[in-house]
One Martini backbone bead per residue (centre of mass of N, CA, C, O) as a GRO file, in nm:
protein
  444
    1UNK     BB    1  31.945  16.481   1.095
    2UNK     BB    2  32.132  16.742   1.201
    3UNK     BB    3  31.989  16.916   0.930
    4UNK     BB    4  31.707  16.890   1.114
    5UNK     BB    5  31.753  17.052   1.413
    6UNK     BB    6  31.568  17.338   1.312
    7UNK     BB    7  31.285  17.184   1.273
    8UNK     BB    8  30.972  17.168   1.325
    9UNK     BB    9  30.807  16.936   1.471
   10UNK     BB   10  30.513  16.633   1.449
   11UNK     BB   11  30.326  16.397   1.699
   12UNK     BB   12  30.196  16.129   1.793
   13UNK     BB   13  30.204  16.078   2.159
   14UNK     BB   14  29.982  15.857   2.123
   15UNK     BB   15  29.819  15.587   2.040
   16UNK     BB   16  29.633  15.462   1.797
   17UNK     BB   17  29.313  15.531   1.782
   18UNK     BB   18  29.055  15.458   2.002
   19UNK     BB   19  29.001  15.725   2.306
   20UNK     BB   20  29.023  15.961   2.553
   21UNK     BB   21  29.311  16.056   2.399
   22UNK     BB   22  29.499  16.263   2.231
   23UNK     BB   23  29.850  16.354   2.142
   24UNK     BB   24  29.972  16.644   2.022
   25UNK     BB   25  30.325  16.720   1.919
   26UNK     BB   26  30.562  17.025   1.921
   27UNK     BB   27  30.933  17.090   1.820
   28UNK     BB   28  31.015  17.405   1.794
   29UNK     BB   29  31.076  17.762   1.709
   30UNK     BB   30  30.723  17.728   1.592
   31UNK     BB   31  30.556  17.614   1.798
   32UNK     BB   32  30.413  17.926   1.899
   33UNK     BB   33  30.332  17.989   1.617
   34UNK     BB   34  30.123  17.734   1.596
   35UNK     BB   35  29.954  17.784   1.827
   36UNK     BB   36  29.836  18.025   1.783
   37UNK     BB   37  29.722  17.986   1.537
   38UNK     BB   38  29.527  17.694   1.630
   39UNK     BB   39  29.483  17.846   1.895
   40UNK     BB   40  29.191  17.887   2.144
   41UNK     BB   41  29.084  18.037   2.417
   42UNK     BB   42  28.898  18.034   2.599
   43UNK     BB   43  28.766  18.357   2.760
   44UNK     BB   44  29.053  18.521   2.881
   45UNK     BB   45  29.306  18.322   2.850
   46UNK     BB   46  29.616  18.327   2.906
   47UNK     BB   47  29.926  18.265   2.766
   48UNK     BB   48  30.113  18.030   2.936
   49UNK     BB   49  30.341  17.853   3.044
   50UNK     BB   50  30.258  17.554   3.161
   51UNK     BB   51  29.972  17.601   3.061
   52UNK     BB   52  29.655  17.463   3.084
   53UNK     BB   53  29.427  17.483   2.817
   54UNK     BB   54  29.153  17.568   2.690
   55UNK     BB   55  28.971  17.495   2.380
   56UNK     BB   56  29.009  17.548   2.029
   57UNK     BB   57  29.055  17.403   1.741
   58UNK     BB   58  29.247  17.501   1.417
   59UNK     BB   59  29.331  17.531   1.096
   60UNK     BB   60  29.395  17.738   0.852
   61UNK     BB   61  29.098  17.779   0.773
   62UNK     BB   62  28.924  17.835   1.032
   63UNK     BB   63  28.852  17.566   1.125
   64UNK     BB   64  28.681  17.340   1.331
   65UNK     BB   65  28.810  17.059   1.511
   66UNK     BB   66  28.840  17.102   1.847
   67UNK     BB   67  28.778  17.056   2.173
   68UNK     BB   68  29.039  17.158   2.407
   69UNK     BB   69  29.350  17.112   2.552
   70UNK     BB   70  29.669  17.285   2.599
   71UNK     BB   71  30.021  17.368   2.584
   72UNK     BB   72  30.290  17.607   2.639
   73UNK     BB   73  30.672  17.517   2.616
   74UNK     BB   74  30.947  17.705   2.723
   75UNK     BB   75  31.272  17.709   2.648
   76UNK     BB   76  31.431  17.509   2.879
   77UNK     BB   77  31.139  17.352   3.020
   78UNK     BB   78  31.179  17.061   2.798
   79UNK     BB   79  31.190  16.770   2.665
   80UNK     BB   80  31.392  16.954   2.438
   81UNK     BB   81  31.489  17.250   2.505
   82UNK     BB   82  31.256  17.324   2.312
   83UNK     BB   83  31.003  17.434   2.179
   84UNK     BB   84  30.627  17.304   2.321
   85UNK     BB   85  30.355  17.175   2.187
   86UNK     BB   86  29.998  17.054   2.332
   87UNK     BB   87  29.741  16.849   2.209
   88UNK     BB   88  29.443  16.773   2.397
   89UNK     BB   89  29.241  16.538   2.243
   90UNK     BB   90  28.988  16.364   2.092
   91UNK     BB   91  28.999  16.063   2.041
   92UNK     BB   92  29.135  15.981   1.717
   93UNK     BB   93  29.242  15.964   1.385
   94UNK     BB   94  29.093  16.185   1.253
   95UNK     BB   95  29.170  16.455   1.464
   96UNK     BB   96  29.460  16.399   1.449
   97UNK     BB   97  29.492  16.413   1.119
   98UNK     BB   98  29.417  16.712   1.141
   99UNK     BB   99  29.616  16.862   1.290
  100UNK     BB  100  29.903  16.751   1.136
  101UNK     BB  101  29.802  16.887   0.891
  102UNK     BB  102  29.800  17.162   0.970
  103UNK     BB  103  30.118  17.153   1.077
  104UNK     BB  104  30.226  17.086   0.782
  105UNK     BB  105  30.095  17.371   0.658
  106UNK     BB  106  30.280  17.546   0.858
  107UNK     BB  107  30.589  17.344   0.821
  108UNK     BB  108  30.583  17.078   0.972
  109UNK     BB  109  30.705  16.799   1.028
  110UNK     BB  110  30.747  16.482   1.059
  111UNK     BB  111  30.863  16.288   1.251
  112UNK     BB  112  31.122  16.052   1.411
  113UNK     BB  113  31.193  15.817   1.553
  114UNK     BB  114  31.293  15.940   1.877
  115UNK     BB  115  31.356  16.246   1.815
  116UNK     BB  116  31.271  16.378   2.048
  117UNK     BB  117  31.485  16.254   2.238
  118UNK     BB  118  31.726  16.306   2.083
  119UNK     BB  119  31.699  16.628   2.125
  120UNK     BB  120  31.780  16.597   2.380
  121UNK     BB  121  32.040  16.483   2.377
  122UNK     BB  122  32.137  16.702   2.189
  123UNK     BB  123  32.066  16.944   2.405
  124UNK     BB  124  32.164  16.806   2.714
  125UNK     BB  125  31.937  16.641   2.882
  126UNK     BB  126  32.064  16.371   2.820
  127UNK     BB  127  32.201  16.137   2.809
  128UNK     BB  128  32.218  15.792   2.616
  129UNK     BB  129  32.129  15.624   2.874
  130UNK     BB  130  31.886  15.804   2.918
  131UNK     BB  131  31.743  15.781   2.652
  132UNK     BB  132  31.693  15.453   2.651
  133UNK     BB  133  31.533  15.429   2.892
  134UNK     BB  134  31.260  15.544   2.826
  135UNK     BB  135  31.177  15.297   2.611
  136UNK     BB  136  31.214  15.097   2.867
  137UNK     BB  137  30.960  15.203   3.011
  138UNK     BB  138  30.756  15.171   2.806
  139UNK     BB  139  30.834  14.833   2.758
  140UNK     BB  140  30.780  14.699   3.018
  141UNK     BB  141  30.748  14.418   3.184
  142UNK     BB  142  30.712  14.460   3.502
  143UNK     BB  143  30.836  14.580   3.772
  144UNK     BB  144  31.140  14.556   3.768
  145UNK     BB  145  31.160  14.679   3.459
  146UNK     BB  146  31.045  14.940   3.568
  147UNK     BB  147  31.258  15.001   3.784
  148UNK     BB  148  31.515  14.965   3.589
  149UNK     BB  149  31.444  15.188   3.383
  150UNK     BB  150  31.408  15.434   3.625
  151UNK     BB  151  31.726  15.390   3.697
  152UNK     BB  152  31.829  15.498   3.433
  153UNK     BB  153  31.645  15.765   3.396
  154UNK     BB  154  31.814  15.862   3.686
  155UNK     BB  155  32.107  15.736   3.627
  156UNK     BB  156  32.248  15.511   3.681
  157UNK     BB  157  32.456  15.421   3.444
  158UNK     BB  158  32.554  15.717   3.465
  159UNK     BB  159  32.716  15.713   3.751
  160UNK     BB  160  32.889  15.447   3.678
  161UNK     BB  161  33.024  15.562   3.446
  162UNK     BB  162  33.129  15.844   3.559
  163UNK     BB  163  33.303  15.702   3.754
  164UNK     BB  164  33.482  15.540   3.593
  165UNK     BB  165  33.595  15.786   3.428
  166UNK     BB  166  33.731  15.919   3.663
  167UNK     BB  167  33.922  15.675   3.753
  168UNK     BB  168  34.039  15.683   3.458
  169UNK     BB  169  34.118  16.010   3.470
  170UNK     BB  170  34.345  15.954   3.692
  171UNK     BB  171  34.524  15.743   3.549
  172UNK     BB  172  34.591  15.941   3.334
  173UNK     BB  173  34.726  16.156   3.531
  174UNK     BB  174  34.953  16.014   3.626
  175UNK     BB  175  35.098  15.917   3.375
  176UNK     BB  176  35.122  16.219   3.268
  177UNK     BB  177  35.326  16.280   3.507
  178UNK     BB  178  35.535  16.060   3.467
  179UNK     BB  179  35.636  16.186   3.207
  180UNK     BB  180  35.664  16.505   3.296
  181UNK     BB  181  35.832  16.379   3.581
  182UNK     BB  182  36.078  16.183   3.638
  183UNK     BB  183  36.242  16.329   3.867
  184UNK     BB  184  35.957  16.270   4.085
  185UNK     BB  185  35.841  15.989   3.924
  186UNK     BB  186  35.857  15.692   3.916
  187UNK     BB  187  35.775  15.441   3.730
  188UNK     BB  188  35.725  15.241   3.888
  189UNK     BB  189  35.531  15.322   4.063
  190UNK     BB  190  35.322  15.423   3.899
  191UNK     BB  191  35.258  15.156   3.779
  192UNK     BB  192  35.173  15.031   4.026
  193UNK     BB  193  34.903  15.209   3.995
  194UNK     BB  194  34.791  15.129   3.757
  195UNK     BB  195  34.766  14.814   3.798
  196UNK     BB  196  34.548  14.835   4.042
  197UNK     BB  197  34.327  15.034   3.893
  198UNK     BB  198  34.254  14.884   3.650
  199UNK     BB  199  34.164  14.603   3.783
  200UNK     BB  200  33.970  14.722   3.994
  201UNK     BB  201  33.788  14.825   3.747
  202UNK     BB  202  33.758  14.623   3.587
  203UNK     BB  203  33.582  14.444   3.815
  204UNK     BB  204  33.349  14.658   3.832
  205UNK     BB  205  33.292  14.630   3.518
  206UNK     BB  206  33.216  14.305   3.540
  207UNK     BB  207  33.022  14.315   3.810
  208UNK     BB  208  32.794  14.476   3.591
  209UNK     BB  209  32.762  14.212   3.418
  210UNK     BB  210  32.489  14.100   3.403
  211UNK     BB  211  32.310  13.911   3.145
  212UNK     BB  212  32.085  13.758   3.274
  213UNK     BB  213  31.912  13.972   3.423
  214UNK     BB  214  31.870  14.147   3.179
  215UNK     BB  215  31.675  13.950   3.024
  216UNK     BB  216  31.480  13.928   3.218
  217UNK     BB  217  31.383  14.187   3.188
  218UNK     BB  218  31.341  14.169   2.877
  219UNK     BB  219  31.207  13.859   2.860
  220UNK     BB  220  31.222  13.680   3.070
  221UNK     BB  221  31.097  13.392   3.245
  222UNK     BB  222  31.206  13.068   3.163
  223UNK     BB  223  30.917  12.797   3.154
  224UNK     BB  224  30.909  12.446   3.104
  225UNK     BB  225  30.627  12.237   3.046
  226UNK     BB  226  30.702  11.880   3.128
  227UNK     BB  227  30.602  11.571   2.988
  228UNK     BB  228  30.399  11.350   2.940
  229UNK     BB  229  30.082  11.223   2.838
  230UNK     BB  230  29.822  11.338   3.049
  231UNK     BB  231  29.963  11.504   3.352
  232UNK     BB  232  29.853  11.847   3.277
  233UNK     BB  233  30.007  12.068   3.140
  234UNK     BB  234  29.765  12.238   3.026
  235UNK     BB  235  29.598  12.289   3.287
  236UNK     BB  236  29.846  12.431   3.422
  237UNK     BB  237  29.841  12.692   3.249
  238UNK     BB  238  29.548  12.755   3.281
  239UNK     BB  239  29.592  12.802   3.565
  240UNK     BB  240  29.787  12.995   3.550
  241UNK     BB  241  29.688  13.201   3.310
  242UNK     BB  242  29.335  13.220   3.381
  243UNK     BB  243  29.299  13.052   3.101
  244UNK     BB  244  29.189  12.921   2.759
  245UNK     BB  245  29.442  12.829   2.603
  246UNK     BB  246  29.455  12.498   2.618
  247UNK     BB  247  29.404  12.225   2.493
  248UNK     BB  248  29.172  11.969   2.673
  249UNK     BB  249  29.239  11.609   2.680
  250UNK     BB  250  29.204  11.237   2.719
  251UNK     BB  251  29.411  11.241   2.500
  252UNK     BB  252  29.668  11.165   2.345
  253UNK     BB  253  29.826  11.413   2.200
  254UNK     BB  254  29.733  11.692   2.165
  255UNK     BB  255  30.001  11.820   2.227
  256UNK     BB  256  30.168  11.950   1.915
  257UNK     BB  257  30.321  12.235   2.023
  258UNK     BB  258  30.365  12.521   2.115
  259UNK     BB  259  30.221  12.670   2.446
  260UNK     BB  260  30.206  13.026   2.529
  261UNK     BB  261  30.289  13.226   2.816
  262UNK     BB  262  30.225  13.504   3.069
  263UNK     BB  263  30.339  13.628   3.392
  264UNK     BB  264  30.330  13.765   3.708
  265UNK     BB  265  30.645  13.675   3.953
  266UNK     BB  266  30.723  13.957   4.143
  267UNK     BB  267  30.719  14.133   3.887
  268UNK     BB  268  30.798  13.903   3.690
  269UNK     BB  269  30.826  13.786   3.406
  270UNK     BB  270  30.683  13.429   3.320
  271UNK     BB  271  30.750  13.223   3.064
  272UNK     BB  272  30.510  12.921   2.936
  273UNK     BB  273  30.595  12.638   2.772
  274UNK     BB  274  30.382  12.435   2.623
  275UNK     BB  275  30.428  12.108   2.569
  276UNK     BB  276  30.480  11.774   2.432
  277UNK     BB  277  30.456  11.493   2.478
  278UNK     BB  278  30.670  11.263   2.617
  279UNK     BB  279  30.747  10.997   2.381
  280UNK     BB  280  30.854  10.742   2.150
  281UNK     BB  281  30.529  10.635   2.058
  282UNK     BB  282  30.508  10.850   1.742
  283UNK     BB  283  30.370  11.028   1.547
  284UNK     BB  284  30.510  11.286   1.305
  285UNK     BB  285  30.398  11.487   1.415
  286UNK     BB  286  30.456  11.435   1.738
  287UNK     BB  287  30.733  11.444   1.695
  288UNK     BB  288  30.808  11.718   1.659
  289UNK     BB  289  30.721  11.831   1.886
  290UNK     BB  290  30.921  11.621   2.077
  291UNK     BB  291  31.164  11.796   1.996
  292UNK     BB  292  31.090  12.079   2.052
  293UNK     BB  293  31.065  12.044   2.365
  294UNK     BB  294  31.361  11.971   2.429
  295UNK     BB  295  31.449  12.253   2.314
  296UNK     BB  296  31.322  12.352   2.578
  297UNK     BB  297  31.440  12.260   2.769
  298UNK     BB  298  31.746  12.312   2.733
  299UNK     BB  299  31.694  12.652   2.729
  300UNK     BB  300  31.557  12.684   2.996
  301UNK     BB  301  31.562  12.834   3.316
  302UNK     BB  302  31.293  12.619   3.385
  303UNK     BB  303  31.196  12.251   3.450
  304UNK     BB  304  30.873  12.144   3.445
  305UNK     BB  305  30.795  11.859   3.586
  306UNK     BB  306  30.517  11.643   3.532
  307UNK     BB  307  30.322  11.458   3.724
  308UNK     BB  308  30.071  11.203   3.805
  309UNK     BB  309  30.065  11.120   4.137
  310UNK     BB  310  29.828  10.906   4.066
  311UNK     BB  311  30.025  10.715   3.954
  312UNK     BB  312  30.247  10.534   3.911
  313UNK     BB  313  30.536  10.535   3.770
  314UNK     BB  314  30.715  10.543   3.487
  315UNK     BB  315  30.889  10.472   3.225
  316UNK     BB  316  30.866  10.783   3.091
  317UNK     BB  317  30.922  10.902   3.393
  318UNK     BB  318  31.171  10.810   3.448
  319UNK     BB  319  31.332  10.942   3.198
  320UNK     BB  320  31.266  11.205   3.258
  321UNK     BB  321  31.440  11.224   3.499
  322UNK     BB  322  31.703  11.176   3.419
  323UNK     BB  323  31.682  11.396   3.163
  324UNK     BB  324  31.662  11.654   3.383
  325UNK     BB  325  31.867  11.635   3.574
  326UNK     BB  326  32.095  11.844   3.429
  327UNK     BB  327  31.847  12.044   3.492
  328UNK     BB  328  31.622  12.326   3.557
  329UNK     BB  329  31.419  12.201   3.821
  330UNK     BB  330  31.072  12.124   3.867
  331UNK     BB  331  30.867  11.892   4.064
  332UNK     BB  332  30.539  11.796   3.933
  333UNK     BB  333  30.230  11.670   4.134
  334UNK     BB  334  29.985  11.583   3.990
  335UNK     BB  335  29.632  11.516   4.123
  336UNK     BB  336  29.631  11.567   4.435
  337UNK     BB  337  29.306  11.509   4.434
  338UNK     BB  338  29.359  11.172   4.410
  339UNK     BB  339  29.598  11.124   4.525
  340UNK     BB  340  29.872  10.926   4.632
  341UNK     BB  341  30.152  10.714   4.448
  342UNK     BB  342  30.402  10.865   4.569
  343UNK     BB  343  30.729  10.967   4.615
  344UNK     BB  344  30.917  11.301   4.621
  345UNK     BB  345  31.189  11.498   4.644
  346UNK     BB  346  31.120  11.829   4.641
  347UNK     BB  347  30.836  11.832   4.550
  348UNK     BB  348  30.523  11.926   4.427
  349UNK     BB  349  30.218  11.921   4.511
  350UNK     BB  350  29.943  11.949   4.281
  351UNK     BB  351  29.611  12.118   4.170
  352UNK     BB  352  29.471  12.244   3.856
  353UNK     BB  353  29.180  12.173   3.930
  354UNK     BB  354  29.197  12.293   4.262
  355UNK     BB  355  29.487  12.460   4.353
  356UNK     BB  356  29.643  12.281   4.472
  357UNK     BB  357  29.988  12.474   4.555
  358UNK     BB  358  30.007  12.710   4.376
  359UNK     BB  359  30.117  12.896   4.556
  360UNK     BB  360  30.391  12.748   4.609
  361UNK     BB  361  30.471  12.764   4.283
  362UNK     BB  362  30.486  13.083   4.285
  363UNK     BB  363  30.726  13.127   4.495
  364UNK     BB  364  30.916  12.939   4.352
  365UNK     BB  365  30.945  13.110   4.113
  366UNK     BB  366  31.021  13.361   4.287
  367UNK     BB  367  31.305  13.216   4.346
  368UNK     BB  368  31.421  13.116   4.056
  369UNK     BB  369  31.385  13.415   3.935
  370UNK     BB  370  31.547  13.547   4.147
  371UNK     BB  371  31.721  13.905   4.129
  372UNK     BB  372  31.867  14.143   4.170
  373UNK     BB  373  31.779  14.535   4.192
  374UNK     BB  374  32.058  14.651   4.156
  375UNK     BB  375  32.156  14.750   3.899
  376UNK     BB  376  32.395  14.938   3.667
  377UNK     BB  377  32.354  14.717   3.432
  378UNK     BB  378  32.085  14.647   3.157
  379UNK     BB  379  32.231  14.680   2.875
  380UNK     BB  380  32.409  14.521   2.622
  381UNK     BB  381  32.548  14.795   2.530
  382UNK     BB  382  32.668  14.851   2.804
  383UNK     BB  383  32.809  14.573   2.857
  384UNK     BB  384  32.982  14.564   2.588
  385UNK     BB  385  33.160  14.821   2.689
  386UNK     BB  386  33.257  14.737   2.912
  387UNK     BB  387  33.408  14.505   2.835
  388UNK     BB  388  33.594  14.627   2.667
  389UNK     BB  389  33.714  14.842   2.850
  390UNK     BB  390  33.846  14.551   3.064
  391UNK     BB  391  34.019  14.473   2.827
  392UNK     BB  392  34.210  14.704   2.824
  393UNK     BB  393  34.297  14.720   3.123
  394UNK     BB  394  34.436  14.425   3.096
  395UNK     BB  395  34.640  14.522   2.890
  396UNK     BB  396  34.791  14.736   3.042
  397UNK     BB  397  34.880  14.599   3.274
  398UNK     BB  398  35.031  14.367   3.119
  399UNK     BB  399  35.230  14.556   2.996
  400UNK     BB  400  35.317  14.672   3.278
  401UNK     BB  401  35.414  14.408   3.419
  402UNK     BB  402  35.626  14.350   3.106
  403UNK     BB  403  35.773  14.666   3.119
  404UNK     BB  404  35.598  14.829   2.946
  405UNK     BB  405  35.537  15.143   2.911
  406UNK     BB  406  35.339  15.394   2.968
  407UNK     BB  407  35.263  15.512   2.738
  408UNK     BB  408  35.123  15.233   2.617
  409UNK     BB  409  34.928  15.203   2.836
  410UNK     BB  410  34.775  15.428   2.765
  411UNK     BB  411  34.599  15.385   2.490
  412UNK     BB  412  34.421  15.165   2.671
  413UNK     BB  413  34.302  15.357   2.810
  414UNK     BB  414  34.185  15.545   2.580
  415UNK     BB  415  33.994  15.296   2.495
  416UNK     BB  416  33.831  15.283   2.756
  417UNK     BB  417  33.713  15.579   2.750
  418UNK     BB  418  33.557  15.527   2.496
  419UNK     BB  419  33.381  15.317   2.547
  420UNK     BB  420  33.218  15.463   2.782
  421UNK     BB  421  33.127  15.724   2.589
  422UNK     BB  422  32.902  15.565   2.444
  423UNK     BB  423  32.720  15.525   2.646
  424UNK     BB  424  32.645  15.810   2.719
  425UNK     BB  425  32.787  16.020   2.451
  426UNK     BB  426  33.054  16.146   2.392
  427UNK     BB  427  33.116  15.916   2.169
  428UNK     BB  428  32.918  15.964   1.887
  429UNK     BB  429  32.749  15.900   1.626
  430UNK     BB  430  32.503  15.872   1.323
  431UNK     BB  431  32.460  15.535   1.364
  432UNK     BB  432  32.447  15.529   1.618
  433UNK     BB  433  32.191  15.708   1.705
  434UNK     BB  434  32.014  15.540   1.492
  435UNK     BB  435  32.007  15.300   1.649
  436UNK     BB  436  31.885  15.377   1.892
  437UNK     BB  437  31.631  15.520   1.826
  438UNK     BB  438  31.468  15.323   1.547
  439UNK     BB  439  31.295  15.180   1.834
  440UNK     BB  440  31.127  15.441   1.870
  441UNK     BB  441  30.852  15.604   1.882
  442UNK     BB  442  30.748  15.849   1.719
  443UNK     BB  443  30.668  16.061   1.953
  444UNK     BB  444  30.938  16.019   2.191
   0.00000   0.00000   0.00000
């Protein structure tokens, strides 16, 4: 990638498909000499940077592709800091590839998948984990996830190690004072400042590592629906996510399979599992399903346990009371619309049929779901190296402690100093890069 950072890249940057507009992206030296070339301003209209211009779009050979509007931005006042040009064309994939032909007869290359964004990281205009941050934009679902990944592209995480960073390079200063100056530093004091440091450090990276916060941003809150047969569990399903997901029939094991589905509660994505009733005098194939069920009962973040509210309980339903007592669960009696025949503590009743209690329902949901909103740290590959960081600082701590000299415990210190230079980009190499951007979309 590095070998061709001098080259003008070209690439489609709103989705492929028709619709009210495409817009093809231009990044590099030759940016202003392809916009010049390939677009005319209507009307006496000056080329300014920055200036979004009306006009008509031409090919190599002076064919008219499309009527639009234009924009050239000279770096380094642009997402790449290097020149930018941008044809905001008419929604379709055949002007848009005609647009990209032409500037490719201009000598602009294909761009690769995050390129643009790559080049931002490479010229300095963001470290890389708000260059990660953008992808996250991108791809967030709920309000939450688009919350927390614009505070990582306005800097959170890259604050948060920052701070860090300078932490920790106050302790290897202290080090470097007590070994350059022993006459006038005494070493066990020295010692004890990094022991307190190290550890102190350690707990605040190690506190900002939630991993489960982290996954619901990033894949969302499972609830898997389970019950016997019969107790409305699809019937709850579509009734959560207002469509006709789920077959709903008065046959015992209609479901045997699992049915998924996701909403939106409080901001926060809440993945649906309808499973297959769960009885024990099932044939193959139904049973199938009810190991399914089981396996996700075990994974979920929440299980909604349904009982048929209107009917006294079985003993399917004791049993299943029992086998979920040890997991995170809500209790629901549902078809409160035919009357109560139990009551049980904490239940909530409700009716798929008639909506009674739903809305309690996603309260209920929206606090077993509840998480901090101000992480520092949403990232696994950012948790990760956070950890690892603080397992270093564990360690010059403990050798620290068990007498073991200053140099020594320096190694982990700079050990830990480069974990966080991953996080932003101080440190990395060309495979580390590849993995980072290979997951965003083209054009961005």
């Amino acid at each position: 990638m590095l070998a061709y950072q001098n080259d003008t890249i070209a690439a489609l940057a709103t989705p492929p498909g028709r619709g009210g507009i495409a817009i093809v992206r231009v990044s590099g030296e030759n940016a202003r000499a392809y916009f010049e070339a390939l677009f005319r301003p209507a009307g006496r209209q000056q080329v300014e940077s920055h200036r979004l211009l009306y006009g008509h779009l031409y090919d190599a050979d002076g064919a008219m592709l499309d009527e639009c509007m234009a924009v050239l931005m000279l770096a380094p006042r642009t997402y790449t800091r290097e020149d930018v040009a941008e044809f905001h064309l008419h929604g379709g994939d055949q002007i848009a590839r005609e647009a990209l032909a032409a500037l490719y007869r201009l000598g602009a290359r294909p761009a690769e998948p995050g390129e643009f964004t790559r080049r931002a990281f490479l010229n300095g205009r963001v470290d890389l984990s708000r260059a990660e941050a953008v992808m996250d934009v991108i791809g967030a679902q709920g309000e939450q996830a688009a919350r927390a990944a614009l505070r990582q592209l306005n800097g959170g995480a890259s604050a948060f190690i920052r701070d860090a960073q300078q932490r920790l390079t106050d302790l290897l200063a202290g080090v470097a004072a007590a070994l350059d100056y022993p006459e006038e530093i005494e070493e066990a004091e020295a010692a004890g400042s990094v022991i307190a440091g190290a550890r102190a450090l350690r707990d605040t990276l190690l506190s900002a590592c939630d991993e489960r916060a982290a996954r619901l941003l990033d894949t969302g809150f499972e609830a898997a629906l389970c019950g016997r047969p019969n107790v409305g569990k699809s019937s709850l399903l579509n009734a959560l996510l207002c469509e006709e997901r789920a077959i709903v029939t008065d046959i015992p094991g209609t479901t045997r399979d699992v049915v998924r589905g996701s909403i939106l509660v409080a901001g926060l994505r809440v993945n649906l599992s309808d499973t297959a009733g769960i009885r024990e005098q099932a044939e193959t194939v139904e049973a199938i399903g009810v190991q399914r069920a089981r396996e996700i009962m075990r994974a979920a973040d929440l299980v909604l346990l349904v009982l048929d509210g209107s009917q006294p309980l079985t003993a399917e339903d004791e049993e299943l009371l029992r086998e979920t007592e040890s997991y995170p669960r809500l209790i629901l009696c549902n078809k409160a619309d035919r009357g109560a025949a139990f009551e049980l503590p904490g239940a909530l009743r409700i009716s798929a049929a008639t909506g009674e209690g739903m809305d309690a329902l996603r309260q209920e949901l929206a606090r077993r779901a509840g998480m901090p909103c101000e992480l520092p740290l949403t990232s696994e590959r950012h948790m990760r190296l956070a950890r690892a960081a603080a397992q270093h600082l564990q360690t010059a701590a403990d050798a620290l402690e068990n007498g073991q000299p200053l140099d020594l415990a320096a190694i982990d210190l700079h050990a830990a100093l480069d974990c966080l230079g991953e996080v932003t980009g101080d440190r990395v190499d060309e495979k580390l890069l590849d993995s980072v951007f290979s997951r965003f979309c083209v054009g961005k």
